[in-house]
Structure formats: C-alpha cells, structure tokens
mmCIF file of C-alpha atoms in Angstrom:
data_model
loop_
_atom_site.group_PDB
_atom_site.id
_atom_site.type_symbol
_atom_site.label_atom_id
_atom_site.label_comp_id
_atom_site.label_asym_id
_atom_site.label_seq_id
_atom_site.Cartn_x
_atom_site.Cartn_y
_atom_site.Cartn_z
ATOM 1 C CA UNK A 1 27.065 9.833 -31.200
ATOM 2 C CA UNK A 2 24.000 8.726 -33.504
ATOM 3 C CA UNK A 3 20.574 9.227 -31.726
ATOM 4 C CA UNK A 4 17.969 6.826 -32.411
ATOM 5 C CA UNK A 5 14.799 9.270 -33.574
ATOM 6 C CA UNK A 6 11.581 8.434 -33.402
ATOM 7 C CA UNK A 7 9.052 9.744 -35.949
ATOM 8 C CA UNK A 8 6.318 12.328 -35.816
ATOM 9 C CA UNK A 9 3.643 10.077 -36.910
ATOM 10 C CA UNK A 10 4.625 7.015 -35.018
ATOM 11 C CA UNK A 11 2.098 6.194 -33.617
ATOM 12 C CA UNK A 12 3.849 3.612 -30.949
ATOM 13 C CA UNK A 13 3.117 -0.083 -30.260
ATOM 14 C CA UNK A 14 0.032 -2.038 -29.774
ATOM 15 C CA UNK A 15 -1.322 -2.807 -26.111
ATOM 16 C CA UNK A 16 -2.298 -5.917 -26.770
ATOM 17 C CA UNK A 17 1.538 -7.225 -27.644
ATOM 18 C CA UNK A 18 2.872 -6.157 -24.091
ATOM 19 C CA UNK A 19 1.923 -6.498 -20.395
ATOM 20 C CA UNK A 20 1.287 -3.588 -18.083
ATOM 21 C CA UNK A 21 -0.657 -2.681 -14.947
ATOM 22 C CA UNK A 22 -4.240 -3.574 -15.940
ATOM 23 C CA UNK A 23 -5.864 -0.713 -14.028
ATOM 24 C CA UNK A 24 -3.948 1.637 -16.636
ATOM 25 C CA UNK A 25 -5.741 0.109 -19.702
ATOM 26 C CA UNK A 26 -8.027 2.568 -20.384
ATOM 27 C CA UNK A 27 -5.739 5.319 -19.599
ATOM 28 C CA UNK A 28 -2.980 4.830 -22.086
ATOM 29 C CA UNK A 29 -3.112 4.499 -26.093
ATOM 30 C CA UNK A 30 0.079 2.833 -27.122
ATOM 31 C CA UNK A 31 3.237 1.772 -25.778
ATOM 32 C CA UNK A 32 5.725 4.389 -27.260
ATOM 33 C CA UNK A 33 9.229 2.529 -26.482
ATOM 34 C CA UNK A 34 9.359 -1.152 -25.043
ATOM 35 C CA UNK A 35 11.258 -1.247 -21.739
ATOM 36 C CA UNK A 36 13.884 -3.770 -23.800
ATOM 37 C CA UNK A 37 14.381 -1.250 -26.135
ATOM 38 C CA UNK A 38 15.032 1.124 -23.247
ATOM 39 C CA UNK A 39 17.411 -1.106 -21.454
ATOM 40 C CA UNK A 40 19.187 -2.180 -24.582
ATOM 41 C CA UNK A 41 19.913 2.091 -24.960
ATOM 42 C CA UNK A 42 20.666 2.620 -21.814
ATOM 43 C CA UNK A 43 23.730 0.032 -22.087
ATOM 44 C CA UNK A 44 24.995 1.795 -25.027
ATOM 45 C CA UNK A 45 24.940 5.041 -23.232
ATOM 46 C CA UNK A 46 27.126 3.011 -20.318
ATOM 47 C CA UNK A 47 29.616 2.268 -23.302
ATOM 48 C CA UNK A 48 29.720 6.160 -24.119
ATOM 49 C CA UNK A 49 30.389 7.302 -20.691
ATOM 50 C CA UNK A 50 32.942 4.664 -19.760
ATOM 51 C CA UNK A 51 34.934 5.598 -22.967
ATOM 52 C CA UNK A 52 34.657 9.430 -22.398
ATOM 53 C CA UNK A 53 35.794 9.124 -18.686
ATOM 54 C CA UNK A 54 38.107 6.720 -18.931
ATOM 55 C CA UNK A 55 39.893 6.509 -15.353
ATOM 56 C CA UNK A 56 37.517 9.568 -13.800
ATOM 57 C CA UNK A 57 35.368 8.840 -11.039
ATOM 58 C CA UNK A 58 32.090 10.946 -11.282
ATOM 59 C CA UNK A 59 29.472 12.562 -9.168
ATOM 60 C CA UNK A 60 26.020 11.314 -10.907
ATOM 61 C CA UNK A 61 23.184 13.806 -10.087
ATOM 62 C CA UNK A 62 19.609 12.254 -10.343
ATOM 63 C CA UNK A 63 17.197 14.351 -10.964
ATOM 64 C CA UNK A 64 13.996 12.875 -9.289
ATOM 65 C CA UNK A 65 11.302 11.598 -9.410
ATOM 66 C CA UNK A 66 11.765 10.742 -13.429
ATOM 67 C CA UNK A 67 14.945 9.995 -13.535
ATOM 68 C CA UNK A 68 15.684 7.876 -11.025
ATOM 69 C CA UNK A 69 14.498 4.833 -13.009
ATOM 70 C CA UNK A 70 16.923 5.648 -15.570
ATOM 71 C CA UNK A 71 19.500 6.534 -13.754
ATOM 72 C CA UNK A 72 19.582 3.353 -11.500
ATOM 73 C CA UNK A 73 19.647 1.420 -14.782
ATOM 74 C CA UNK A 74 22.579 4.043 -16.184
ATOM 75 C CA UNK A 75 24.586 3.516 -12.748
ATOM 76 C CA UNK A 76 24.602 -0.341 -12.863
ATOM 77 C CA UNK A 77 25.435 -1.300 -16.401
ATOM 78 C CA UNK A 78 28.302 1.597 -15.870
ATOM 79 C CA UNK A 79 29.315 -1.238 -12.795
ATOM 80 C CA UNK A 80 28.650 -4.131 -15.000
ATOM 81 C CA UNK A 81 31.109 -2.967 -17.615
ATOM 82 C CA UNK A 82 33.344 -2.349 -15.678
ATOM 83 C CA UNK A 83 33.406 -5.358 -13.300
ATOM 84 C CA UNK A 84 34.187 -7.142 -17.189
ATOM 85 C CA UNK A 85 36.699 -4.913 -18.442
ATOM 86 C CA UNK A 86 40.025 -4.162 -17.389
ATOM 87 C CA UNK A 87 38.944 -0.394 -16.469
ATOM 88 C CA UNK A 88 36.162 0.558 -13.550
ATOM 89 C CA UNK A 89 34.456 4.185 -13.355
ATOM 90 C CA UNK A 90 34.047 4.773 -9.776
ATOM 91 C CA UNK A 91 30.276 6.425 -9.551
ATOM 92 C CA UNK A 92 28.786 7.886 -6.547
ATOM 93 C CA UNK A 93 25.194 9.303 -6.708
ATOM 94 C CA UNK A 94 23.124 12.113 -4.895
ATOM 95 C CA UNK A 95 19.890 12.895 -5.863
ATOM 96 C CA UNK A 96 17.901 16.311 -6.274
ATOM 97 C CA UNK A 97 14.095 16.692 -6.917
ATOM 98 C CA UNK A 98 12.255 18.875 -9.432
ATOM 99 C CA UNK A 99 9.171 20.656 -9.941
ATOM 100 C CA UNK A 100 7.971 21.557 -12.977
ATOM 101 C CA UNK A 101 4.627 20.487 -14.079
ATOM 102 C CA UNK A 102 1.314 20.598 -14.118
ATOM 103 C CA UNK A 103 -0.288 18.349 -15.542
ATOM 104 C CA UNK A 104 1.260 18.228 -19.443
ATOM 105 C CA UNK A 105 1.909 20.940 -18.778
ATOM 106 C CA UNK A 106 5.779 22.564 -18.262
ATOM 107 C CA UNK A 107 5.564 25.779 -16.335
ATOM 108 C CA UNK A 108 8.184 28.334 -16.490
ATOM 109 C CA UNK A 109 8.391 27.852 -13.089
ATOM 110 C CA UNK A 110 11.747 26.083 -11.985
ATOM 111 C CA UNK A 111 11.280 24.058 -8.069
ATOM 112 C CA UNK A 112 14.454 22.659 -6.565
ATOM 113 C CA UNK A 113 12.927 20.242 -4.110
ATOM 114 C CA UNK A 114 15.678 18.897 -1.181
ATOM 115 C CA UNK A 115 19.064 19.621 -1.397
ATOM 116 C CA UNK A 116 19.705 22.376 -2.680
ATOM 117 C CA UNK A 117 23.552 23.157 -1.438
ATOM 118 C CA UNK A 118 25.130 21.259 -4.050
ATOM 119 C CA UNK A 119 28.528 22.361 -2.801
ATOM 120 C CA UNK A 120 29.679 18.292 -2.728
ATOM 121 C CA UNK A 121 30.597 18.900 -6.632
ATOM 122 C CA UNK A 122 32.717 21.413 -6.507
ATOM 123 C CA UNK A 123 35.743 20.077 -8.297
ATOM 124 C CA UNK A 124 33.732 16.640 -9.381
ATOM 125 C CA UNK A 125 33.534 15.770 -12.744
ATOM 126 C CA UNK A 126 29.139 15.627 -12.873
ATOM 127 C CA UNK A 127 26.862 13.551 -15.321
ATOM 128 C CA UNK A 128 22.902 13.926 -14.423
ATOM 129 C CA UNK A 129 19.672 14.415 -16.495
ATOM 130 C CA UNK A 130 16.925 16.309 -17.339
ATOM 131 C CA UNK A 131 14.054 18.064 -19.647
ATOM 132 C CA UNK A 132 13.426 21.406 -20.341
ATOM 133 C CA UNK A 133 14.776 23.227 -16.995
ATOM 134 C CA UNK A 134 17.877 22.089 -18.045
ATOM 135 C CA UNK A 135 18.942 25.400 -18.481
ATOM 136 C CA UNK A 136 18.051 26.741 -15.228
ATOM 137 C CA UNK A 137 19.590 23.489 -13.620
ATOM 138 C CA UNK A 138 22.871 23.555 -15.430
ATOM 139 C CA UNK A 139 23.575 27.345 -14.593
ATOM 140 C CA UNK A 140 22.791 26.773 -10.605
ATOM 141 C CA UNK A 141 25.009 23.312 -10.724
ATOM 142 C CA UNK A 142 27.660 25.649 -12.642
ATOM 143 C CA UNK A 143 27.691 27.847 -9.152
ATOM 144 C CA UNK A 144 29.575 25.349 -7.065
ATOM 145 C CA UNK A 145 31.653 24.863 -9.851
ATOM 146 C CA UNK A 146 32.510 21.781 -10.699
ATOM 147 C CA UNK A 147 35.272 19.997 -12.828
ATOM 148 C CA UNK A 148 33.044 19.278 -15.614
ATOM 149 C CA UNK A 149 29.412 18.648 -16.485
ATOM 150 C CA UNK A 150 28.000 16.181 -19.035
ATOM 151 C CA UNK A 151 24.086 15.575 -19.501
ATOM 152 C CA UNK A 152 22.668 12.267 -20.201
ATOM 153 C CA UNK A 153 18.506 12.431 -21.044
ATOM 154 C CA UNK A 154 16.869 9.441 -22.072
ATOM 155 C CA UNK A 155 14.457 11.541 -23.570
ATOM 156 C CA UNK A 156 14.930 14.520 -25.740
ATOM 157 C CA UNK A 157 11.838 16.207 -27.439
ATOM 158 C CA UNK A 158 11.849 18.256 -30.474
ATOM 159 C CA UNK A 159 11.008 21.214 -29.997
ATOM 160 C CA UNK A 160 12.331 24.629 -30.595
ATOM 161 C CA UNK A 161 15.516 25.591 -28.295
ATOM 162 C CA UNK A 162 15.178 21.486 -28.213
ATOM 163 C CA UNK A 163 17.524 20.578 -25.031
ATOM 164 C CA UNK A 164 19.688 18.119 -26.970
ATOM 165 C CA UNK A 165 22.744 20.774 -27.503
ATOM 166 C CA UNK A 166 22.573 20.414 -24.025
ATOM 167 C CA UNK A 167 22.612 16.809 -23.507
ATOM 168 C CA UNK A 168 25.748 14.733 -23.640
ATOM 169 C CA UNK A 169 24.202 11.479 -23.864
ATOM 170 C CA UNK A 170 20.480 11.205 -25.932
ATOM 171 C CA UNK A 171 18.790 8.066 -25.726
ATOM 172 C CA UNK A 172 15.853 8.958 -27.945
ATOM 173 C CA UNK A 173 14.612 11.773 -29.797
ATOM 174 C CA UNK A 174 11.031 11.564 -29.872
ATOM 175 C CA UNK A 175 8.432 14.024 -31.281
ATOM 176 C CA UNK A 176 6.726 16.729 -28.455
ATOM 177 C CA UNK A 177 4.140 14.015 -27.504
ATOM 178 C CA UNK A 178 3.952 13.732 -23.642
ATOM 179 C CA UNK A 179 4.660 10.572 -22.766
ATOM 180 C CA UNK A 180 4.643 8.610 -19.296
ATOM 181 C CA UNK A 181 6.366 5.222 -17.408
ATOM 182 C CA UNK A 182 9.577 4.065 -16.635
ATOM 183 C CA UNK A 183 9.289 6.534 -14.047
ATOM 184 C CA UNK A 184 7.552 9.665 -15.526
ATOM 185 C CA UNK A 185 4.352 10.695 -14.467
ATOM 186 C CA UNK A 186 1.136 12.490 -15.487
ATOM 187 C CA UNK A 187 0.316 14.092 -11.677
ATOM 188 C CA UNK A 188 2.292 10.786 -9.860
ATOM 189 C CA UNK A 189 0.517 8.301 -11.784
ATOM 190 C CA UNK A 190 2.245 6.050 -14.073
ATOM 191 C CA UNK A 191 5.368 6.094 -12.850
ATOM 192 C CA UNK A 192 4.884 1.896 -11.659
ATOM 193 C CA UNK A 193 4.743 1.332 -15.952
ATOM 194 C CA UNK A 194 8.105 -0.232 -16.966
ATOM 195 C CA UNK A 195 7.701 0.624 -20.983
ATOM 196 C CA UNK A 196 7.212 4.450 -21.904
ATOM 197 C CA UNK A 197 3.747 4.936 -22.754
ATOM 198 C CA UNK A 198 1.457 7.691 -24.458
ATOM 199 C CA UNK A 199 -1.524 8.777 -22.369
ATOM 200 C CA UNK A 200 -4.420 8.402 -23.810
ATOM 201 C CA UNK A 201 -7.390 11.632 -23.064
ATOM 202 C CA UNK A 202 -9.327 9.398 -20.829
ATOM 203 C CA UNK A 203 -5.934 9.106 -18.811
ATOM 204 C CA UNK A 204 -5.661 12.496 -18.756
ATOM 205 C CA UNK A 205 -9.018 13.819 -17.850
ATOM 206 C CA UNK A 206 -8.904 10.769 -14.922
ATOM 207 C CA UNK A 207 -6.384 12.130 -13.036
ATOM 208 C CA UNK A 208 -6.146 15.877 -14.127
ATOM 209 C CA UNK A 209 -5.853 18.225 -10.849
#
C-alpha cells in the first residue's frame, strides 16, 4: 500500500488556522497533521483491513495510552463499512499498556503495564499498534501464538531499523520529530489535542519531569 510521507523540512501547519485547547498555546509550534486528515487515513486503513481479512474475525490489541484514540477510530469505521457492505469483520478488542518514555525520550526499557497473560489470542488472527518496542511486543504476543499478526501504526518515524517493515498498515511516515495529540503525550499532557501537534521547547521545559 502507498504511505503518505511527510517531509523533513515540513514544518507543519499554522496555529492560527485551527482550534485547540487554549492553555496549550504556548506549548506547541505547529499543528503537524489536521485531525481530518487523520480521520480521512484512518478510513482508508479500514478499507485495507476489511479487504485483507475478508470473512476473519480479529482480536484488535490496543496498545495504550496512545493508541487508543486511534484505535477507537480504526475499530468503528471497520463497523461502518461493514454495516454498508455486503461483508462484516467481526472485531473484538482488549487493551494492553506500555511504558516507554521519558520525556522525548524512548528508553530501551520495555514496561508491559496490565495484562500481561495474553493467552486469549492464541489461535486469533491479531491486528494492534505500536512505535519502537514493536519488536519486543511482537516477539512476547508471538508466545501465545496466535493465528496471525498484522501491525497497523498511524505513525511511523524514519529512523534507522525504522519500524515500518514491521507495520502492516502505515498511516504516515513522518520525519523523527516528536510529536504529540490525538492521544500521545509528552509526560500525560497533550493527549486532550485532537490534531497531532509538534511541541514547541517552552512545552517541553513546562512539563519536563
């Protein structure tokens, strides 16, 4: 599938042509993707999966707390399409939380937060996202062996060893600019923004831990 790829010297939208929380205004610097350019993706992605699965039902993983915007949004135009076609992919989700983090930082260090006994996919055919502990996810999914796995990331960063061989299903390839909203965070913050945003250093220094 074509991947929409976003420039290293984009330097993202104006504030002034959008609306966001006000109390973040001095905190971010541009907004990076609109959330109807996000939406409008995430359908298309829908399309994808329904035509890969066909009549499969699938286990959807959610990795939280960042993906769980795009995964409710994933999940329900998969049940839109299908409620208007003559074919409907029978989802169920669960939900997993990880730890990675520190400020912009990505640590090495790999936290399965909550359940982790994922022995309810053993045998499921699996479709779930994430960043760069992909790796370390995807081998302790592969454990309880499921069916099959297939990776959908709204968000893939180049980078060396960049994740999207990995992922299934790209939304956007964007440069390695750390980005936050539509429910990614800098330290919890930011996650309430519905567009995906770059933080500006004010933003960062604010709420730095």
């Amino acid at each position: 599938y074509l991947v929409p790829s976003i420039k290293d010297d984009w330097p993202g939208y104006s504030l002034d042509l959008f609306t966001y929380p006000e109390h973040y205004h001095d905190d971010i610097e541009s907004v990076y993707i609109p959330h109807g350019v996000i939406m409008n993706r995430t359908e298309r992605l829908a399309h994808y999966i329904m035509n890969d699965f066909q009549d499969d039902n699938i286990m959807v993983l959610c990795v939280l707390k960042g993906g769980y915007k795009f995964c409710a949004d994933l999940v329900e135009f998969i049940k839109i399409l299908g409620r208007n076609s003559n074919k409907y992919l029978e989802t169920r989700v669960e939900f997993i939380r990880l730890k990675s983090y520190l400020n912009d930082q990505s640590t090495e260090d790999l936290h399965i937060i909550g359940c982790q006994d994922l022995s309810f996919l053993r045998g499921k055919v699996c479709d779930f996202d994430t960043g760069k502990t992909m790796k370390a996810l995807l081998k302790h999914v592969e454990t309880f062996e499921p069916k099959m796995v297939k990776v959908a990331g709204l968000l893939v960063k180049r980078v060396p060893n960049m994740a999207e061989s990995l992922t299934d299903y790209v939304g956007f390839e964007i440069p390695n600019r750390f980005v936050v909203g539509y429910a990614l965070d800098y330290n919890e913050y930011f996650r309430d923004l519905n567009h995906i945003c770059v933080i500006s250093r004010t933003g960062k220094m604010k709420y730095k831990i």
